[in-house]
Coordinates of N, CA and C in Angstrom, one line a residue:
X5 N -2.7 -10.9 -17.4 CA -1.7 -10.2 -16.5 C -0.6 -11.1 -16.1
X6 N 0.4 -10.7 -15.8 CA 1.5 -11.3 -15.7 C 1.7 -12.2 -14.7
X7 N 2.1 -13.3 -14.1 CA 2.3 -13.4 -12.6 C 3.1 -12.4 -11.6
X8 N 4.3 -12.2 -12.3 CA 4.9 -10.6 -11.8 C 4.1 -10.1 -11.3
X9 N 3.5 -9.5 -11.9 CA 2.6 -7.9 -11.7 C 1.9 -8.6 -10.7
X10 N 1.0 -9.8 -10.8 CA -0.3 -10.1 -9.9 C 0.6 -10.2 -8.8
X11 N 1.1 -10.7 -8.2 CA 2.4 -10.5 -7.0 C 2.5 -9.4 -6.5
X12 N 3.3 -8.6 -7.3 CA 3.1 -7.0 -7.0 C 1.9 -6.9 -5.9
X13 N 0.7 -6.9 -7.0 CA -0.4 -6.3 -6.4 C -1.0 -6.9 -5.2
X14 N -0.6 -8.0 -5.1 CA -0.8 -8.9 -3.6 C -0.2 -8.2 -3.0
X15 N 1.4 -8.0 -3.2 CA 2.1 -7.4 -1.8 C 1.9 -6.5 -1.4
X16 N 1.0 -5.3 -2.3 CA 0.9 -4.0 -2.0 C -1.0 -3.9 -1.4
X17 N -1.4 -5.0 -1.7 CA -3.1 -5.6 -1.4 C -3.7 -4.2 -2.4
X18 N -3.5 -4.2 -3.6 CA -4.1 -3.3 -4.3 C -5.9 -4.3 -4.9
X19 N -5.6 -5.4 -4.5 CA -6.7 -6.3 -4.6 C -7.6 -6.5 -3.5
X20 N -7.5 -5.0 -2.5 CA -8.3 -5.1 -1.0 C -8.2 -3.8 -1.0
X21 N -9.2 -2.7 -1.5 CA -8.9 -1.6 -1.4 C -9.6 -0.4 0.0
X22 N -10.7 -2.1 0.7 CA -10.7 -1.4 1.8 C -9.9 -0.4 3.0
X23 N -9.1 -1.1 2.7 CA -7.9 -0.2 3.8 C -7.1 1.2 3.0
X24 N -7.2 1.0 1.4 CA -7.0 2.4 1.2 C -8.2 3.1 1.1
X25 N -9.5 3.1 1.5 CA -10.4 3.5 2.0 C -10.7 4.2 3.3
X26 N -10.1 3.4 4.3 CA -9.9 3.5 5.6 C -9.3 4.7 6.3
X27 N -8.3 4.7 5.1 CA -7.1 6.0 5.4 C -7.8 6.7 4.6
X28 N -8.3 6.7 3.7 CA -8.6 8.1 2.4 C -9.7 8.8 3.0
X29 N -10.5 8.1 3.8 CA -12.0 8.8 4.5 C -10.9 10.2 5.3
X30 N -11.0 9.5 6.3 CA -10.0 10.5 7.6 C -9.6 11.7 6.6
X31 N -8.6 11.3 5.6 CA -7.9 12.5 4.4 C -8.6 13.3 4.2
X32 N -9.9 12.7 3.3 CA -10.7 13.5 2.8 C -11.7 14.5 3.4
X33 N -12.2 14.3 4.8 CA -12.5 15.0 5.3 C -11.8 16.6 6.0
X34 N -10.5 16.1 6.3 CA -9.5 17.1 6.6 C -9.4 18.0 5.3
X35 N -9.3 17.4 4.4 CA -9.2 18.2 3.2 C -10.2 19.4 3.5
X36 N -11.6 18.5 3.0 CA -12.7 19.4 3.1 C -13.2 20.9 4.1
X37 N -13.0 20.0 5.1 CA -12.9 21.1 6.4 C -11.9 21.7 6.7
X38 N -10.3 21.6 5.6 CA -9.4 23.0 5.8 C -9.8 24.1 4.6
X39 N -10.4 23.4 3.6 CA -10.6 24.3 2.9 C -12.5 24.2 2.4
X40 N -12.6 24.3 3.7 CA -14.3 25.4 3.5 C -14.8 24.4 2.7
X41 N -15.2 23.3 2.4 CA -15.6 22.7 1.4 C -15.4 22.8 -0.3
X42 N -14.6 23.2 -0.8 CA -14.0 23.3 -2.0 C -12.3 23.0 -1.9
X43 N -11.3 22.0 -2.0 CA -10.8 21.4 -1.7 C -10.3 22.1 -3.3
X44 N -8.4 22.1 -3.4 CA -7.9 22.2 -4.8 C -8.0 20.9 -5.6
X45 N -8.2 20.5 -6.7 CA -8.1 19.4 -6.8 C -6.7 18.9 -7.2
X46 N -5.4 19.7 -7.7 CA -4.5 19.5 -7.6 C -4.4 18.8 -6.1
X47 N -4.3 19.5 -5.4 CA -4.2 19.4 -4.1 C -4.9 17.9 -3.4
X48 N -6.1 17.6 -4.0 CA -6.9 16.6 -3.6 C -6.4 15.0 -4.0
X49 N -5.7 15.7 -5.4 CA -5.2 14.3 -6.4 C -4.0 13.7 -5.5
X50 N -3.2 14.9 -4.9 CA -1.6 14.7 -4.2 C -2.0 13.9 -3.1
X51 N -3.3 14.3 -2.4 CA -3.3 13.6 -1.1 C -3.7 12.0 -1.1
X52 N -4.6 12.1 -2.0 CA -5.3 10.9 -2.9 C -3.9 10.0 -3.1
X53 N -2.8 10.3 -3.9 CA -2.3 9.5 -4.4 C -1.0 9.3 -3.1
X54 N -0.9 9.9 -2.2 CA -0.1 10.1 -1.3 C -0.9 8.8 -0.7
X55 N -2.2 8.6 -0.4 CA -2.7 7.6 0.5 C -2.9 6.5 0.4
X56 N -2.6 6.4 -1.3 CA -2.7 5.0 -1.8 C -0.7 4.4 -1.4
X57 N -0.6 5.2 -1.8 CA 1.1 5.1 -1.6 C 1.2 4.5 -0.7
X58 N 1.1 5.6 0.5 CA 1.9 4.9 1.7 C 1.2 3.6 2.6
X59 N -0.8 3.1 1.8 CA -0.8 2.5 2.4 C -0.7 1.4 1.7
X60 N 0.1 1.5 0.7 CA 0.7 0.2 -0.1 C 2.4 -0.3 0.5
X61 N 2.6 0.6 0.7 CA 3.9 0.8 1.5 C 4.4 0.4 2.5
X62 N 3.3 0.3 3.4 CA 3.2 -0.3 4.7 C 2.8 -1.9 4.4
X63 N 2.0 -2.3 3.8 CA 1.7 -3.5 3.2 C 2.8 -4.2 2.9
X64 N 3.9 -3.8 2.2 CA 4.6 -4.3 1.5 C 5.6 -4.3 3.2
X65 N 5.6 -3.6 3.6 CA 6.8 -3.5 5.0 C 6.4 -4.4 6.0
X66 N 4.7 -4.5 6.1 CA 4.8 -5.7 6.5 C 4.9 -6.7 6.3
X67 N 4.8 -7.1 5.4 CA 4.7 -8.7 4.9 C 6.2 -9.6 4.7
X68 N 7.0 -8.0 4.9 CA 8.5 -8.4 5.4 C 8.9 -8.7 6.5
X69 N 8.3 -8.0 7.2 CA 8.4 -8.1 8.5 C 7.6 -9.3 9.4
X70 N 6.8 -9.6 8.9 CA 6.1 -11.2 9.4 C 6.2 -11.9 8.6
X71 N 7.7 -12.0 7.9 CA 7.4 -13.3 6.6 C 8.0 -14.4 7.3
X72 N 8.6 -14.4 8.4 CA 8.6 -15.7 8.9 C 7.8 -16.3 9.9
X73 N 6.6 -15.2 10.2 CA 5.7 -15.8 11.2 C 4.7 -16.1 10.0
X74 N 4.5 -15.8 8.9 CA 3.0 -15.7 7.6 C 3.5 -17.0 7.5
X75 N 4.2 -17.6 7.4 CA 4.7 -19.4 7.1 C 3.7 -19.9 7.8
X76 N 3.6 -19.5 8.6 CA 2.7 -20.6 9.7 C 1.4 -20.3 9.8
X77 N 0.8 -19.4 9.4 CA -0.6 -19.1 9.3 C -1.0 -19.4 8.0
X78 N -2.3 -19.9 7.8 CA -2.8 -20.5 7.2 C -3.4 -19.2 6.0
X79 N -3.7 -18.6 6.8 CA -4.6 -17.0 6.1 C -3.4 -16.6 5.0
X80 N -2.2 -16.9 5.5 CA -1.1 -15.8 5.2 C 0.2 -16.4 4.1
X81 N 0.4 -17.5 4.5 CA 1.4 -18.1 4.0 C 1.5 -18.3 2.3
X82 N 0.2 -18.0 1.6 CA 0.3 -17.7 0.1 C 0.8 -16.5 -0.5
X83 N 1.0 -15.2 0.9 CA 1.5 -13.9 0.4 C 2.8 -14.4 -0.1
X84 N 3.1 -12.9 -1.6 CA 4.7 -13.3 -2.8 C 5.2 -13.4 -2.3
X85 N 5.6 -12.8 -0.7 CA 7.3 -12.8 -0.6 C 7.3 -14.0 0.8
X86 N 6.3 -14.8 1.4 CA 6.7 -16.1 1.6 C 6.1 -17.1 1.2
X87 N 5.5 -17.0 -0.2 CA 6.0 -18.0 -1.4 C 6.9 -17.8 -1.7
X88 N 7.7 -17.1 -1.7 CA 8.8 -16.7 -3.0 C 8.6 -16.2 -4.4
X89 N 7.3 -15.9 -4.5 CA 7.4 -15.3 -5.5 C 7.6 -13.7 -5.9
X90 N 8.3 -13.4 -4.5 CA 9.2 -12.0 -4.7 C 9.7 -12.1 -3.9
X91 N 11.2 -11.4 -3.7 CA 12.1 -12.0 -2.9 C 12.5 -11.0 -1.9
X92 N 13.1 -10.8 -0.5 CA 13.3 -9.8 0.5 C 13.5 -8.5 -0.1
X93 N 14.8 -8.5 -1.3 CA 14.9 -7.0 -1.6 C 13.7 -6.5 -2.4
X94 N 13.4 -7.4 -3.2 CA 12.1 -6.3 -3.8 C 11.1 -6.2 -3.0
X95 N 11.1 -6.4 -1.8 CA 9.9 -6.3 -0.9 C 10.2 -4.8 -0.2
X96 N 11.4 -4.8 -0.4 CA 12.2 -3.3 0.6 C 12.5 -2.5 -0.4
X97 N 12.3 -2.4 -1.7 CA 12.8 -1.9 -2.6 C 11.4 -1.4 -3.0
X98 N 10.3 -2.0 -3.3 CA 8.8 -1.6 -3.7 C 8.3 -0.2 -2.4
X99 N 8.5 -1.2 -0.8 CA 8.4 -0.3 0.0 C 9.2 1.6 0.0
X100 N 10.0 0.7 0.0 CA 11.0 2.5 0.0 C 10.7 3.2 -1.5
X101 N 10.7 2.5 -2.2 CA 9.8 3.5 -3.8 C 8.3 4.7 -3.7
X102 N 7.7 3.4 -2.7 CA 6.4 4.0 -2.9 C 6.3 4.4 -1.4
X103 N 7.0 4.6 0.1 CA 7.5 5.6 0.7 C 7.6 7.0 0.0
X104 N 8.5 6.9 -0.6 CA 9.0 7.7 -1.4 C 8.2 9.0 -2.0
X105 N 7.6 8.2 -3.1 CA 6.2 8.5 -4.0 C 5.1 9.5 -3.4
X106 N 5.0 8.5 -1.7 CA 4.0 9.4 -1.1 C 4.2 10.7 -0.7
X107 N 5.7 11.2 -0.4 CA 6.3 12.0 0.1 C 6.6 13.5 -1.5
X108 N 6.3 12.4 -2.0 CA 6.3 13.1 -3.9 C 6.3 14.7 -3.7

């Protein structure tokens, strides 16, 4: 895999899928219990892919938004966009895409 792409997937933490977990429970249940237990699965796939979205999205918005405090933390300071291995607009550019996407 590329270093590109593995960057990508850092910024969006598709390598920590706990937290699109976190959000997808809550989802899934609402699903279930608006529709009686049989859920469309068109419908299931939208929400599914809606949740991966936006909480990649947010990932990505943040890591812009504390890229000058992630310098200084030790946990943090390897994330792409303060190493530089992706740069402010593609950080705002990935976010507002996959924004986007979820709103699909």
């Amino acid at each position: 895999m590329s270093e590109r792409l593995q960057s990508y997937i850092y910024l969006v933490r598709l390598d920590k899928p706990i937290g699109i977990l976190l959000l997808l429970w809550p989802t899934l249940w609402g699903l279930w219990i608006a529709s009686d237990g049989f859920p469309n699965p068109i419908i299931l796939l939208i929400f599914c892919l809606g949740t991966v979205f936006m909480r990649s999205a947010g990932c990505a918005i943040n890591d812009y938004a504390d890229r000058h405090f992630d310098k200084h933390v030790e946990r943090t300071q390897h994330r792409p966009l303060t190493s530089g291995k992706i740069s402010k607009q593609e950080a705002i550019a990935i976010a507002l895409i996959l924004a986007l996407l979820s709103y699909g």
